[in-house]
Amino acid sequence: MDVSHTLARPAAPVLSRPVAAAVAVLAVGAALGVGQLAAGLLSPTSSPYLAVGDAVVRLAPPPVVEFAKSAFGTADKPVLLAGMAVVLLLVAVAAGLASRRSSVPAQVVIGVLGLAGIVAVVLGPAFAPADLVAPLAAAAAGLWVVRTLHRLALAAAVAPAAPGVRGLPRRTVLIGASAAVGVGALAAGGVGVALGRGTVDSRTRLTQRLAAATVVREAPLPPGTDFAAELGTTRFVTPNPEFYRIDTALRVPQLRAEDWSLRVHGRVARELTLTVDDLFARPLVERTITMTCVSNEVGGDLVSTARFVGVELADVLREAGPLPGADQILSTSTDGWTAGTPTGVVLEPGRGALLALGMNGEALPAEHGFPVRMVVPGLYGYVSATKWVTDLELTSFADRGSYWVRRGWGERGPIKTECRIDLPRGFSQVPAGRVTVAGIAWSQPRGISRVEISVDGGPWTEAQLAAEVGGNTWRMWRGTVEVGPGSHTVRARATDGLGDLQTEQRADVLPDGATGWPAMIFSAA
Ligand SMILES: Nc1nc2c(c(=O)[nH]1)N[C@H]1C(S)=C(S)[C@@H](COP(=O)(O)O)O[C@H]1N2
Ligand SMILES: [Mo]
């Protein structure tokens, strides 16, 4: 009697290790590809992969972030994304190896990864419900692929040659399905990344368009506007990658110039809507402007200078025709940030406020407001320099607050006269004798007429000023002091273009900008 049929159960099918690992890796790959494609189609910032990367950056302890910046420089982001890919690959392999009999462990791992993507997207800076599509689609694709491929792989493991889908041998079905998933994931991911790149291409086109446009250029910078070559101090024009950056956007809005428009409305005689083409149809002007952040401490580095190209904001306003009582221009960015600028300041003759498109010979970098931002000489950024600006509402200060004003910062935000000592560097050791002291001073739009320095409480002596560019920019200065061996303190103070000395009174940055004479401690030997 043959009992084997009734007593010996067939061994539970088991996947080989390579096949089990490959199934999970393909499923995770499919999830990433689908997520990237959906994000590319709907909203580049909803990519679960990039959102998790951003979350890592945000949650990383500051020492880790600083280490990454110093070790990898501007490549820190690609390094992070590549590192995440390696981690995901290892997690997928481990999940696959744990799923040789059942796909449940791999499903749990993919579910957890999917949840991480969803949470990261939801916690993103500019979350909108539609942003859920990409991470949800990614998780669904990953789960579907792992279950389907696992089922096909188990069937093939039991009887590779038995007929499967459409009568093809099961092993052939498995290989075909796996290849289709792999190729599909790569293609989806590639298309998604390419779609998300729209901003990059749009920037390149706008840079070319600016280069070809007729721009009313400023005079070239006079020679001797800085001492960077001799002293290694701050350069007059700040290269874009070094321009200070302040905004509330955890993820830089990715816009296309072709899609951008600006609505001018509210208390106006005529509502306007301007596209980038409309801006190019107006006179373009070049203007060198030093921007300053109200949060800049005395001695701080939240101050930079660029040559901007744009259209006159005052002309746009006049065309819209502000109505009586419209004392505030409330500007809004695509990410919902707002600034309130005094209408009267922008309309002052010669103020030179811009809707800027260009910065130092190229289109605005994405992080500085591509495609269009406001720049108003003489006002701190928080009341004037809206990046990614899409809406100007003429209103009144009495009626509407703006982002930082509602949080306790001053309503008007004129820039205060300040200076900074760049040399000698803090706590540095220099040879005793004649010591070079150098720095910058600013008082937009009044300009700088004098800078004085004093060592160890001694008399004030006048520093030499670098060539003047205009009231809207900072001005470099240098001088010397005589010191013997030991510790010393050098102080500096600036006088603006109207002859007013900057105040010695120390004030905190809150509510309307720091004041006080900067001091630098160094030692001579
Ligand atoms: N959309 C948007 N624009 C913004 C801000 C912001 O948070 N969001 N910050 C403002 C502040 S406080 C300053 S000082 C300047 C800084 O501009 P920058 O980053 O190009 O140097 O941008 C202003 N424009
Ligand atoms: Mo700022």
XYZ file of C-alpha atoms and ligand atoms in Angstrom:
550
model
C 0.000 0.000 0.000
C 1.286 3.382 -0.897
C 0.752 5.689 2.109
C 2.926 8.541 1.008
C -0.001 10.281 -0.653
C -1.967 10.464 2.528
C 0.713 10.824 5.196
C 3.571 12.915 3.803
C 2.468 16.508 3.341
C 4.344 18.252 0.572
C 7.072 20.461 2.109
C 5.896 24.093 2.429
C 7.377 25.938 -0.543
C 10.331 28.174 0.249
C 11.964 30.848 -1.908
C 15.711 30.746 -2.388
C 17.496 33.608 -0.645
C 18.370 35.519 -3.844
C 14.815 35.261 -5.158
C 13.286 36.349 -1.831
C 15.639 39.323 -1.614
C 15.037 40.282 -5.244
C 11.259 40.260 -4.774
C 11.479 42.737 -1.890
C 14.047 44.929 -3.629
C 11.857 45.106 -6.742
C 8.831 45.988 -4.625
C 10.652 48.821 -2.865
C 12.005 49.989 -6.223
C 8.494 49.993 -7.679
C 7.251 52.033 -4.727
C 9.985 54.624 -5.208
C 9.447 54.797 -8.972
C 5.693 55.210 -8.703
C 6.068 57.779 -5.898
C 8.512 59.813 -7.938
C 6.313 59.657 -11.044
C 3.179 60.720 -9.171
C 5.109 63.546 -7.510
C 6.547 64.655 -10.848
C 3.054 64.757 -12.356
C 1.304 66.424 -9.425
C 3.750 68.314 -7.221
C 7.524 67.762 -7.161
C 7.657 68.468 -3.442
C 5.376 65.522 -2.646
C 7.994 62.906 -3.536
C 8.068 60.601 -0.503
C 11.770 59.906 -1.037
C 12.716 63.594 -1.064
C 10.302 64.368 1.760
C 11.948 61.736 3.962
C 15.337 63.201 3.024
C 14.150 66.654 4.043
C 12.808 65.264 7.300
C 16.186 63.661 8.003
C 17.857 67.025 7.446
C 15.360 68.761 9.711
C 15.552 66.203 12.504
C 19.288 65.608 12.362
C 21.130 66.961 15.402
C 22.930 70.212 14.457
C 26.446 68.726 14.938
C 25.596 66.035 12.371
C 24.326 68.649 9.923
C 27.455 70.768 10.446
C 29.657 67.724 9.950
C 27.841 66.871 6.705
C 28.219 70.447 5.462
C 31.938 70.563 6.212
C 32.608 67.051 4.883
C 30.551 67.243 1.697
C 29.904 70.963 1.136
C 27.126 71.590 -1.343
C 27.158 67.871 -2.232
C 25.681 67.084 1.197
C 22.181 66.657 -0.237
C 23.125 64.187 -3.022
C 25.270 62.319 -0.501
C 22.284 62.086 1.839
C 19.980 60.836 -0.930
C 22.544 58.236 -2.032
C 22.979 57.149 1.581
C 19.211 56.747 1.895
C 19.221 54.578 -1.239
C 21.828 52.277 0.299
C 19.877 52.034 3.556
C 16.664 51.265 1.636
C 18.444 48.583 -0.371
C 19.740 46.905 2.794
C 16.322 47.132 4.470
C 14.681 45.614 1.378
C 17.176 42.745 1.248
C 16.634 42.031 4.943
C 12.854 42.161 4.490
C 13.124 39.764 1.563
C 15.282 37.296 3.477
C 12.680 37.317 6.261
C 9.967 36.538 3.705
C 11.076 33.266 2.119
C 7.821 31.486 3.010
C 5.303 34.283 3.356
C 5.306 37.806 1.980
C 3.858 39.191 5.212
C 7.160 40.368 6.755
C 8.056 42.196 3.536
C 4.554 43.711 3.410
C 4.964 44.986 6.964
C 8.338 46.557 6.152
C 6.985 48.191 2.981
C 3.967 49.405 4.933
C 6.230 51.015 7.532
C 8.380 52.650 4.842
C 5.205 53.881 3.134
C 3.979 55.340 6.403
C 7.290 57.153 6.850
C 6.839 58.656 3.381
C 3.283 59.724 4.136
C 4.224 61.302 7.470
C 7.203 63.114 5.916
C 5.027 64.539 3.123
C 2.264 65.599 5.521
C 4.781 67.354 7.769
C 6.333 69.122 4.763
C 6.280 72.913 4.733
C 3.701 73.456 2.033
C 1.498 70.393 2.468
C -1.730 70.237 0.486
C -4.069 67.209 0.535
C -3.225 66.383 -3.091
C 0.351 65.801 -1.941
C -0.870 62.557 -0.351
C -1.338 60.970 -3.775
C 2.365 60.286 -4.360
C 3.203 58.570 -1.049
C -0.079 56.619 -1.069
C 0.477 55.472 -4.647
C 4.030 54.497 -3.724
C 2.919 52.399 -0.766
C 0.128 50.758 -2.767
C 2.492 49.908 -5.634
C 5.054 48.430 -3.246
C 2.495 46.265 -1.483
C 0.897 45.073 -4.698
C 4.238 44.178 -6.267
C 5.542 42.303 -3.248
C 2.388 40.188 -2.967
C 2.159 39.482 -6.687
C 5.824 38.666 -7.255
C 5.956 36.597 -4.070
C 2.982 34.522 -5.215
C 4.521 33.979 -8.654
C 7.886 33.125 -7.087
C 6.364 30.564 -4.712
C 4.526 28.941 -7.586
C 7.734 28.799 -9.597
C 9.641 27.395 -6.615
C 7.192 24.478 -6.342
C 7.111 23.598 -10.038
C 9.243 25.825 -12.275
C 8.179 24.172 -15.495
C 4.470 23.814 -14.749
C 2.222 26.032 -16.823
C 1.451 29.363 -15.219
C -0.074 32.579 -16.579
C -1.128 32.090 -20.241
C 0.306 28.610 -20.145
C 3.877 29.896 -19.958
C 6.237 28.021 -17.640
C 5.976 29.487 -14.147
C 9.667 30.323 -14.038
C 9.316 32.290 -17.288
C 6.308 34.147 -15.892
C 8.296 35.093 -12.773
C 11.300 36.325 -14.720
C 9.107 38.292 -17.122
C 7.115 39.897 -14.358
C 10.262 40.800 -12.405
C 11.881 42.363 -15.444
C 8.720 44.331 -16.176
C 8.617 45.643 -12.605
C 12.309 46.577 -12.660
C 12.160 48.369 -15.991
C 8.846 50.001 -15.102
C 10.188 51.280 -11.777
C 13.277 52.777 -13.390
C 11.243 54.378 -16.168
C 8.652 55.796 -13.777
C 11.346 57.150 -11.489
C 13.249 58.661 -14.405
C 10.182 60.348 -15.857
C 9.200 61.601 -12.402
C 12.623 63.108 -11.771
C 12.624 64.686 -15.227
C 9.192 66.225 -14.650
C 10.318 67.546 -11.276
C 13.295 69.116 -13.019
C 11.005 71.619 -14.719
C 12.331 74.361 -12.475
C 15.923 73.684 -13.434
C 15.175 73.913 -17.159
C 12.965 76.925 -16.648
C 15.798 78.687 -14.782
C 18.240 77.941 -17.561
C 15.821 79.401 -20.116
C 15.210 82.503 -18.001
C 18.942 83.061 -17.532
C 19.379 82.937 -21.318
C 16.438 85.246 -21.831
C 17.874 87.782 -19.390
C 21.248 87.624 -21.131
C 19.571 88.421 -24.459
C 17.255 91.128 -23.101
C 17.842 94.870 -23.245
C 18.686 95.915 -19.719
C 19.406 99.447 -18.558
C 22.751 98.622 -16.990
C 24.328 100.445 -14.104
C 27.808 101.820 -14.514
C 30.360 99.075 -13.968
C 31.524 98.923 -10.361
C 34.343 101.422 -9.824
C 37.705 99.867 -9.010
C 38.460 99.490 -5.317
C 35.012 98.733 -3.912
C 36.443 96.114 -1.583
C 39.708 94.946 -0.054
C 39.054 91.274 -0.697
C 42.152 90.833 -2.858
C 44.591 92.412 -0.365
C 42.975 91.519 2.948
C 40.791 88.508 2.201
C 37.803 90.396 3.599
C 34.191 90.416 2.370
C 33.718 90.833 -1.376
C 31.618 93.756 -2.572
C 29.244 91.580 -4.627
C 28.283 88.407 -2.802
C 28.405 85.321 -5.029
C 24.943 83.728 -5.154
C 25.929 80.532 -3.306
C 27.236 82.687 -0.438
C 24.325 85.134 -0.324
C 22.670 84.824 3.082
C 19.387 82.960 3.050
C 16.411 83.420 5.354
C 12.934 82.016 4.856
C 10.308 79.931 6.534
C 10.215 77.402 3.663
C 11.640 74.061 4.752
C 11.503 73.018 1.145
C 12.335 75.557 -1.557
C 9.272 76.162 -3.755
C 9.942 74.764 -7.236
C 8.237 77.038 -9.726
C 8.401 77.419 -13.476
C 8.684 80.900 -14.934
C 6.223 79.841 -17.651
C 3.527 79.169 -15.020
C 4.162 82.235 -12.886
C 1.862 85.200 -12.642
C 1.481 88.094 -10.239
C -1.876 89.483 -9.284
C -2.024 93.132 -8.194
C -5.334 93.854 -6.532
C -7.085 95.203 -3.466
C -7.444 98.967 -3.082
C -6.447 99.749 -6.648
C -8.128 101.508 -9.529
C -7.236 98.731 -11.997
C -6.464 95.127 -11.114
C -3.439 93.747 -12.966
C -2.137 90.299 -13.677
C 1.443 90.105 -14.897
C 3.257 87.127 -16.390
C 6.998 86.807 -16.939
C 6.386 87.818 -20.579
C 4.686 90.966 -19.291
C 7.730 91.739 -17.162
C 10.014 91.310 -20.185
C 7.784 93.724 -22.104
C 8.626 96.438 -19.549
C 11.964 98.235 -19.167
C 14.436 96.042 -17.295
C 16.899 97.767 -14.987
C 19.991 96.610 -13.167
C 20.493 97.679 -9.571
C 23.140 96.818 -7.001
C 21.462 96.438 -3.641
C 22.639 95.332 -0.217
C 19.951 93.268 1.474
C 19.842 92.976 5.255
C 17.892 90.780 7.635
C 16.317 92.310 10.725
C 17.607 89.269 12.633
C 21.212 90.222 11.931
C 23.014 90.611 15.254
C 25.695 93.290 15.536
C 28.657 91.630 13.828
C 26.429 89.065 12.090
C 26.489 87.887 8.499
C 22.831 88.217 7.444
C 23.743 90.953 4.997
C 24.759 90.494 1.350
C 24.947 92.409 -1.895
C 23.856 91.458 -5.397
C 23.300 93.059 -8.772
C 19.614 92.496 -9.364
C 17.771 92.852 -12.662
C 14.054 93.510 -12.686
C 11.241 95.932 -13.390
C 10.358 99.023 -11.384
C 7.845 98.031 -8.747
C 6.709 101.661 -8.438
C 5.686 101.709 -12.137
C 3.625 98.553 -11.694
C 1.905 100.073 -8.666
C 1.187 103.344 -10.450
C -0.330 101.430 -13.304
C -2.656 99.647 -10.880
C -3.401 102.997 -9.227
C -3.405 102.704 -5.411
C -6.594 104.127 -3.921
C -6.649 106.370 -0.836
C -5.887 104.432 2.328
C -3.790 101.792 0.558
C -0.769 102.439 2.745
C 0.412 98.811 2.724
C 1.476 96.493 -0.092
C 0.762 93.042 1.291
C 2.825 90.621 -0.769
C 2.287 86.867 -0.630
C 4.529 84.050 -1.827
C 3.472 80.685 -3.231
C 4.286 79.130 0.131
C 1.900 81.454 1.914
C 4.435 83.783 3.543
C 3.508 87.480 3.646
C 5.253 90.824 3.975
C 3.741 94.267 4.410
C 5.623 97.083 2.680
C 4.765 100.775 3.102
C 3.295 101.906 -0.228
C 4.743 105.377 0.285
C 8.283 104.030 0.534
C 8.008 102.088 -2.723
C 6.550 105.139 -4.499
C 9.285 107.521 -3.238
C 11.167 109.014 -6.196
C 14.463 107.220 -6.629
C 13.753 104.452 -4.114
C 14.348 101.853 -6.805
C 12.247 98.937 -5.559
C 12.244 96.005 -7.963
C 10.278 92.998 -9.007
C 13.537 91.139 -9.556
C 14.126 88.314 -12.036
C 17.919 88.265 -12.179
C 20.662 88.095 -9.587
C 24.359 88.424 -10.390
C 24.070 87.505 -14.049
C 21.615 84.651 -13.824
C 17.961 84.028 -13.066
C 17.206 84.094 -9.348
C 18.331 80.861 -7.709
C 15.340 78.794 -6.534
C 16.241 79.485 -2.892
C 16.315 83.231 -3.528
C 12.844 83.362 -5.020
C 12.788 82.031 -8.587
C 11.224 83.219 -10.767
C 10.353 86.612 -9.228
C 10.926 88.305 -5.875
C 10.584 91.773 -4.432
C 13.602 93.846 -3.401
C 13.124 97.227 -1.741
C 16.337 99.125 -0.953
C 16.469 100.389 2.612
C 13.945 98.019 4.173
C 14.745 94.824 6.065
C 13.827 91.676 4.134
C 10.926 90.674 6.358
C 8.859 93.716 5.316
C 9.891 93.862 1.689
C 11.829 91.064 0.023
C 9.135 88.473 -0.698
C 10.531 85.529 -2.639
C 8.351 83.434 -4.993
C 5.942 86.378 -4.926
C 2.602 85.848 -6.690
C 0.228 88.312 -5.085
C 0.306 92.015 -4.230
C -2.694 93.294 -2.362
C -2.969 97.023 -1.768
C -4.452 97.368 1.686
C -3.812 99.240 4.926
C -1.590 98.433 7.903
C -4.655 98.894 10.080
C -6.537 96.166 8.205
C -3.996 93.442 7.629
C -0.955 92.057 9.413
C 1.895 90.139 7.811
C 3.864 87.042 8.789
C 6.503 88.521 11.125
C 4.564 91.596 12.164
C 1.861 89.318 13.577
C 4.664 87.621 15.540
C 5.743 90.819 17.262
C 8.209 92.391 14.831
C 8.065 96.060 13.917
C 5.573 97.185 11.295
C 7.833 99.359 9.118
C 11.329 97.852 9.125
C 13.690 100.592 7.871
C 17.320 99.422 7.900
C 19.418 100.890 10.719
C 22.949 102.201 10.246
C 25.388 99.437 11.185
C 28.929 98.313 10.631
C 30.890 95.132 11.095
C 34.548 94.400 11.819
C 35.945 91.612 9.619
C 39.623 92.117 10.524
C 41.279 91.278 12.841
C 39.188 88.151 13.254
C 37.741 87.546 16.695
C 40.222 86.146 19.223
C 42.956 85.962 16.607
C 46.680 86.522 17.332
C 48.450 89.222 15.348
C 51.978 90.614 15.556
C 52.224 93.664 17.826
C 52.698 97.023 16.084
C 50.524 98.348 13.279
C 47.416 96.196 12.955
C 45.022 96.402 10.016
C 41.375 96.780 10.955
C 38.798 96.391 8.186
C 35.121 95.800 7.726
C 31.886 96.928 6.144
C 29.241 99.510 6.955
C 25.751 100.051 5.624
C 22.864 102.442 5.939
C 20.604 101.862 2.960
C 19.382 104.039 1.304
C 21.397 106.871 2.891
C 24.848 105.417 2.313
C 27.960 105.760 4.450
C 30.017 108.951 4.740
C 32.459 108.027 7.505
C 33.719 105.115 9.586
C 35.841 105.549 12.688
C 37.778 103.052 14.757
C 39.099 103.135 18.294
C 41.320 100.674 20.118
C 41.110 100.022 23.865
C 38.851 103.008 24.460
C 41.317 105.434 22.874
C 40.531 108.301 20.479
C 38.461 107.684 17.367
C 40.385 107.810 14.133
C 38.902 107.918 10.675
C 39.119 104.776 8.561
C 39.723 104.877 4.813
C 36.533 104.206 2.835
C 36.475 102.047 -0.279
C 35.053 103.457 -3.516
C 31.389 104.367 -3.160
C 28.805 102.578 -5.298
C 25.642 104.165 -3.954
C 23.435 104.680 -0.960
C 21.730 101.339 -1.419
C 24.861 99.297 -0.901
C 27.287 98.651 1.869
C 30.686 100.310 1.874
C 33.983 98.717 2.813
C 36.500 100.443 5.090
C 39.987 99.845 6.461
C 42.348 101.497 8.911
C 45.233 100.738 11.218
C 45.788 100.853 14.953
C 49.056 100.680 16.925
C 49.122 98.088 19.681
C 51.633 96.534 22.016
C 51.640 92.912 23.119
C 48.548 91.745 24.959
C 44.780 91.588 24.538
C 42.997 94.440 22.792
C 39.513 95.535 21.837
C 38.865 97.480 18.676
C 35.536 99.209 18.100
C 34.006 100.759 15.000
C 31.203 103.215 14.308
C 29.706 104.504 11.071
C 28.132 107.765 10.029
C 25.443 107.682 7.354
C 25.143 109.812 4.234
C 23.077 112.412 6.115
C 25.818 112.881 8.709
C 24.099 110.919 11.478
C 26.324 108.754 13.646
C 25.053 105.244 14.292
C 23.775 104.850 17.820
C 26.001 103.342 20.500
C 22.868 102.107 22.289
C 22.747 98.288 22.252
C 19.416 96.987 20.987
C 18.334 93.394 20.435
C 17.228 92.299 16.957
C 13.607 92.082 18.166
C 11.466 94.037 17.325
C 13.093 96.150 14.622
C 16.816 95.448 14.253
C 19.976 95.378 16.366
C 22.034 98.489 17.100
C 25.304 99.211 18.863
C 28.955 99.718 17.984
C 30.651 96.439 17.091
C 33.725 95.399 19.048
C 36.396 92.836 18.264
C 38.767 91.312 20.792
C 42.150 90.137 19.556
C 45.591 89.654 20.971
C 48.970 90.914 19.803
C 52.309 89.276 20.441
N 8.546 83.694 0.596
C 9.383 84.207 1.525
N 10.075 85.329 1.229
C 10.923 85.859 2.141
C 11.081 85.264 3.411
C 10.332 84.089 3.689
O 10.395 83.517 4.787
N 9.501 83.592 2.713
N 11.960 85.821 4.310
C 12.294 87.226 4.157
C 13.421 87.640 4.961
S 13.166 87.702 6.637
C 14.594 88.057 4.422
S 15.794 88.757 5.378
C 14.845 87.907 2.975
C 16.086 87.098 2.727
O 16.253 86.874 1.361
P 17.356 85.868 0.872
O 17.066 84.546 1.482
O 17.324 85.849 -0.615
O 18.666 86.421 1.383
O 13.793 87.265 2.302
C 12.509 87.634 2.710
N 11.579 86.987 1.822
Mo 14.931 88.664 7.564
